[in-house]
């Protein structure tokens, strides 16, 4: 059930953009090409055979439920204190459901990508403790100059979900791709955990996955550019620490450029 035809178009646009701008040794290949072990784009077996890093690799790929095991998921959420709202909300099952419904995700996902994604989920939600940003409703996340996705009066577009989707223009763009009324009902992201993970995966596919081949540091920048510009080195090292831990758990090498 590919929910997100428009996002696939957007993604191809992004990949096209990256293929022109990214340095080839970091890959960022066009979507029809594979990224080889050493980071070059091509489509022969030298690139697409094992150990191909991304793209239409011809290696056997672990199914996602073999990567995100119950043990892996619980190893994170069990660290959240018992009083956390997220503990009764986020589940491995809802993640897998959302993953399955996200166009092109489960066909391309790697262990390294899961390590990176869950490192950010862990940091954003404090081990799946938080569903919503603390005191989010007291902050204004309405960009009134955005006419494409105007704020609905009385609705708050503060951080919600595993990647803490925020701002009317993000809820609006996600709404269009997922075909869910998130501009009118942003609270859905905090009340339905499949929707919550769908928004995290939507953000990931559009903004983060395209830079994954540049290293984990680039994914931090894609999620929170201010942290990388010296704004919050504690947050950067927390994210990096989770990433290294999850890479170890999943048996993959974290690669180069893991910080920013
Ligand atoms: C995944 O999606 C397919 C349809 O695209 C469906 O047939 C299958 O049951 C789904 N699996 C899960 C675990 O949701
Ligand atoms: C949230 O608001 C409460 C009450 O106004 C305040 O005591 C608390 O420090 C705030 N927390 C954060 C993280 O802003
Ligand atoms: C949560 O959202 C999903 C995806 O839109 C939907 O299929 C499911 O029925 C919803 N669950 C509930 C309890 O509303």
Coordinates of C-alpha atoms and ligand atoms in Angstrom, one line a residue:
X1 CA 0.0 0.0 0.0
X2 CA 2.3 2.8 -1.2
X3 CA 0.7 5.7 0.7
X4 CA 3.1 8.2 -0.6
X5 CA 3.3 8.5 -4.4
X6 CA 4.0 12.2 -4.2
X7 CA 6.8 11.7 -1.8
X8 CA 8.4 9.2 -4.1
X9 CA 8.4 11.9 -6.8
X10 CA 9.9 14.3 -4.3
X11 CA 12.5 11.7 -3.3
X12 CA 13.6 11.1 -6.9
X13 CA 13.9 14.9 -7.2
X14 CA 16.1 14.9 -4.1
X15 CA 18.2 12.0 -5.3
X16 CA 18.6 13.7 -8.6
X17 CA 19.7 16.8 -6.8
X18 CA 22.2 14.9 -4.7
X19 CA 23.6 13.0 -7.7
X20 CA 24.7 16.4 -9.1
X21 CA 26.0 18.0 -6.0
X22 CA 27.3 15.3 -3.7
X23 CA 30.9 14.2 -4.0
X24 CA 30.9 10.8 -5.7
X25 CA 33.1 9.2 -3.1
X26 CA 30.2 9.7 -0.6
X27 CA 27.7 8.3 -3.1
X28 CA 24.3 10.0 -3.1
X29 CA 23.8 8.2 -6.4
X30 CA 20.8 8.6 -8.6
X31 CA 18.1 6.2 -7.6
X32 CA 18.8 3.7 -10.4
X33 CA 22.5 3.3 -9.3
X34 CA 24.1 1.4 -6.5
X35 CA 26.6 2.8 -4.0
X36 CA 29.6 0.5 -3.8
X37 CA 31.5 -0.5 -0.6
X38 CA 33.9 2.3 -1.2
X39 CA 31.3 4.8 -2.1
X40 CA 31.1 5.0 -5.9
X41 CA 28.0 5.0 -8.0
X42 CA 27.4 2.3 -10.7
X43 CA 25.2 -0.6 -11.7
X44 CA 27.5 -3.5 -12.4
X45 CA 28.1 -6.3 -9.9
X46 CA 31.1 -4.3 -8.6
X47 CA 28.7 -1.7 -7.3
X48 CA 25.4 -3.6 -6.7
X49 CA 26.9 -6.9 -5.4
X50 CA 27.8 -7.5 -1.8
X51 CA 28.7 -5.3 0.2
X52 CA 26.7 -2.6 -1.7
X53 CA 25.8 0.3 0.6
X54 CA 22.6 1.6 -0.9
X55 CA 20.4 1.8 -4.0
X56 CA 19.1 -1.3 -5.9
X57 CA 21.6 -3.6 -4.4
X58 CA 21.6 -7.2 -5.5
X59 CA 22.7 -8.5 -2.1
X60 CA 20.2 -10.4 0.0
X61 CA 18.7 -7.9 2.4
X62 CA 17.5 -8.6 5.9
X63 CA 13.8 -8.1 6.2
X64 CA 13.0 -5.2 8.5
X65 CA 11.4 -7.3 11.2
X66 CA 14.7 -9.2 11.5
X67 CA 16.5 -6.0 12.1
X68 CA 14.1 -4.2 14.4
X69 CA 13.5 -7.2 16.7
X70 CA 11.3 -7.0 19.8
X71 CA 14.6 -7.2 21.8
X72 CA 16.1 -4.2 19.9
X73 CA 13.0 -2.1 20.3
X74 CA 12.5 -3.1 24.0
X75 CA 16.2 -2.4 24.7
X76 CA 15.4 1.3 23.9
X77 CA 11.9 1.8 25.3
X78 CA 12.7 -0.1 28.5
X79 CA 15.1 2.7 29.4
X80 CA 12.2 5.2 29.6
X81 CA 10.9 5.7 33.1
X82 CA 7.5 4.0 33.9
X83 CA 5.5 7.2 34.1
X84 CA 6.3 8.1 30.5
X85 CA 3.3 8.5 28.2
X86 CA 5.3 7.1 25.2
X87 CA 5.7 3.8 27.0
X88 CA 2.0 3.1 26.4
X89 CA 2.0 4.5 22.9
X90 CA 5.0 3.6 20.7
X91 CA 5.3 -0.1 19.8
X92 CA 7.4 -2.2 17.5
X93 CA 4.3 -3.3 15.8
X94 CA 3.2 0.2 14.9
X95 CA 6.6 1.0 13.7
X96 CA 6.6 -2.1 11.4
X97 CA 3.1 -1.2 10.2
X98 CA 4.2 2.3 9.3
X99 CA 7.4 1.0 7.7
X100 CA 5.5 -1.4 5.5
X101 CA 3.2 1.4 4.4
X102 CA 6.0 3.8 3.5
X103 CA 6.8 3.6 -0.2
X104 CA 10.3 2.4 -1.0
X105 CA 11.4 2.1 2.7
X106 CA 11.4 -1.6 3.5
X107 CA 12.8 -2.5 0.1
X108 CA 15.9 -0.3 0.6
X109 CA 16.5 -0.3 4.4
X110 CA 19.8 -1.4 5.9
X111 CA 21.0 -2.2 9.4
X112 CA 23.1 1.0 9.3
X113 CA 20.0 3.0 8.4
X114 CA 18.0 1.5 11.3
X115 CA 20.8 2.3 13.7
X116 CA 20.8 5.9 12.5
X117 CA 17.1 6.3 12.5
X118 CA 16.6 4.8 16.0
X119 CA 19.5 6.9 17.3
X120 CA 17.5 10.0 16.3
X121 CA 14.2 8.6 17.6
X122 CA 15.9 7.8 20.9
X123 CA 17.3 11.3 21.2
X124 CA 14.1 13.1 20.0
X125 CA 11.8 11.2 22.4
X126 CA 14.2 10.3 25.2
X127 CA 13.9 6.6 24.7
X128 CA 10.3 6.8 23.5
X129 CA 9.3 8.6 26.7
X130 CA 7.7 11.6 25.1
X131 CA 4.9 11.7 22.5
X132 CA 4.7 15.5 22.5
X133 CA 7.2 18.3 23.0
X134 CA 7.3 19.3 26.7
X135 CA 5.2 22.5 27.0
X136 CA 4.9 22.5 23.2
X137 CA 1.4 24.1 23.3
X138 CA 2.9 27.2 24.9
X139 CA 5.1 27.8 21.9
X140 CA 4.1 29.3 18.5
X141 CA 4.9 27.0 15.6
X142 CA 2.7 28.8 13.1
X143 CA 4.5 30.4 10.1
X144 CA 1.7 32.7 9.0
X145 CA 3.7 33.7 5.9
X146 CA 3.2 30.2 4.6
X147 CA 0.0 30.4 2.4
X148 CA 0.3 26.8 1.1
X149 CA -0.3 25.3 4.5
X150 CA -2.2 27.8 6.6
X151 CA -2.6 27.1 10.3
X152 CA -6.0 26.0 11.4
X153 CA -7.1 28.3 14.3
X154 CA -6.8 26.7 17.7
X155 CA -4.4 24.0 16.5
X156 CA -0.8 23.6 17.7
X157 CA 1.9 22.5 15.4
X158 CA 4.5 21.7 18.1
X159 CA 6.8 18.7 18.1
X160 CA 5.0 15.3 18.1
X161 CA 6.1 11.8 17.3
X162 CA 9.4 9.9 17.0
X163 CA 11.0 12.7 15.0
X164 CA 9.1 15.5 16.6
X165 CA 7.4 16.9 13.5
X166 CA 6.9 20.6 14.0
X167 CA 5.5 23.7 12.2
X168 CA 2.4 24.1 10.0
X169 CA 4.4 23.8 6.8
X170 CA 5.8 20.4 7.9
X171 CA 2.5 19.1 9.1
X172 CA 0.9 20.4 5.8
X173 CA 3.5 18.8 3.5
X174 CA 3.2 15.5 5.4
X175 CA -0.6 15.7 5.3
X176 CA -0.5 15.9 1.5
X177 CA 1.9 13.0 1.1
X178 CA 0.2 10.7 3.7
X179 CA -3.3 11.7 2.7
X180 CA -4.2 12.3 6.3
X181 CA -5.7 15.5 7.6
X182 CA -2.7 16.5 9.8
X183 CA -3.1 20.3 9.2
X184 CA -6.7 20.0 10.6
X185 CA -5.9 17.3 13.1
X186 CA -2.2 17.6 14.2
X187 CA -3.1 15.8 17.4
X188 CA -3.4 12.6 15.3
X189 CA 0.4 12.4 15.4
X190 CA 0.2 12.1 19.2
X191 CA -2.8 9.8 19.4
X192 CA -2.3 7.1 16.8
X193 CA 1.2 5.5 17.0
X194 CA 1.1 4.2 13.4
X195 CA 0.4 7.8 12.2
X196 CA 3.2 9.0 14.5
X197 CA 5.7 6.6 13.0
X198 CA 4.4 7.4 9.5
X199 CA 5.3 11.1 10.1
X200 CA 8.8 10.0 11.3
X201 CA 9.3 7.9 8.3
X202 CA 8.0 10.6 6.0
X203 CA 10.5 13.1 7.4
X204 CA 13.2 10.5 7.2
X205 CA 12.6 9.5 3.5
X206 CA 12.4 13.1 2.4
X207 CA 15.0 14.9 4.5
X208 CA 17.4 12.4 6.0
X209 CA 17.8 9.3 4.0
X210 CA 19.2 11.2 1.0
X211 CA 22.2 12.2 3.0
X212 CA 22.8 9.0 4.9
X213 CA 25.7 7.9 2.6
X214 CA 27.6 11.1 3.6
X215 CA 27.8 9.7 7.2
X216 CA 25.8 9.9 10.4
X217 CA 27.0 13.6 10.9
X218 CA 25.0 14.7 7.8
X219 CA 21.9 13.1 9.3
X220 CA 22.2 15.2 12.4
X221 CA 22.5 18.3 10.3
X222 CA 19.4 17.3 8.3
X223 CA 17.4 17.0 11.5
X224 CA 18.8 19.9 13.5
X225 CA 21.2 22.2 11.8
X226 CA 21.6 24.4 14.9
X227 CA 23.1 21.6 16.9
X228 CA 25.8 21.1 14.3
X229 CA 26.8 24.7 14.1
X230 CA 28.1 24.5 17.7
X231 CA 24.7 25.2 19.2
X232 CA 24.5 22.0 21.2
X233 CA 27.5 19.7 21.2
X234 CA 25.9 17.7 24.1
X235 CA 23.0 16.8 21.8
X236 CA 25.4 15.9 19.0
X237 CA 27.4 13.6 21.2
X238 CA 24.2 12.0 22.6
X239 CA 23.0 11.2 19.1
X240 CA 26.4 9.9 18.1
X241 CA 26.6 7.7 21.2
X242 CA 23.2 6.1 20.5
X243 CA 24.2 5.5 16.9
X244 CA 27.4 3.8 17.8
X245 CA 25.6 1.6 20.4
X246 CA 22.9 0.6 17.9
X247 CA 25.5 -0.1 15.2
X248 CA 27.2 -2.4 17.6
X249 CA 23.9 -4.2 18.5
X250 CA 23.1 -4.6 14.9
X251 CA 26.5 -5.7 13.9
X252 CA 27.5 -3.0 11.4
X253 CA 30.4 -0.6 11.1
X254 CA 29.3 3.0 11.9
X255 CA 31.4 4.3 9.0
X256 CA 33.1 7.7 8.6
X257 CA 32.0 11.2 9.3
X258 CA 29.8 10.3 12.2
X259 CA 29.9 13.7 13.9
X260 CA 29.2 17.2 12.5
Ligands
LIG1 C1 2.5 -4.9 4.3 O1 1.8 -4.3 3.1 C2 1.3 -5.3 2.2 C3 0.6 -4.5 1.1 O2 1.5 -3.6 0.6 C4 0.3 -6.2 2.9 O3 -0.2 -7.2 2.0 C5 0.9 -6.8 4.2 O4 -0.1 -7.5 4.9 C6 1.5 -5.8 5.1 N1 2.2 -6.4 6.2 C7 2.1 -5.9 7.4 C8 2.9 -6.7 8.5 O5 1.5 -5.0 7.7
LIG2 C1 6.9 23.6 31.4 O1 6.0 24.4 32.1 C2 6.0 24.3 33.5 C3 4.9 25.1 34.0 O2 4.8 26.4 33.4 C4 7.4 24.7 34.0 O3 7.4 24.5 35.4 C5 8.4 23.8 33.4 O4 9.7 24.2 33.8 C6 8.4 23.8 31.8 N1 9.3 22.9 31.3 C7 10.0 23.1 30.2 C8 10.9 22.0 29.8 O5 9.9 24.1 29.6
LIG3 C1 -4.3 4.7 13.0 O1 -3.9 5.2 11.7 C2 -3.9 4.2 10.8 C3 -3.3 4.8 9.5 O2 -4.0 5.9 9.1 C4 -5.2 3.6 10.6 O3 -5.2 2.5 9.6 C5 -5.7 3.0 11.9 O4 -7.0 2.5 11.8 C6 -5.7 4.1 13.0 N1 -5.9 3.5 14.3 C7 -6.9 3.9 15.1 C8 -7.0 3.2 16.4 O5 -7.6 4.9 14.8

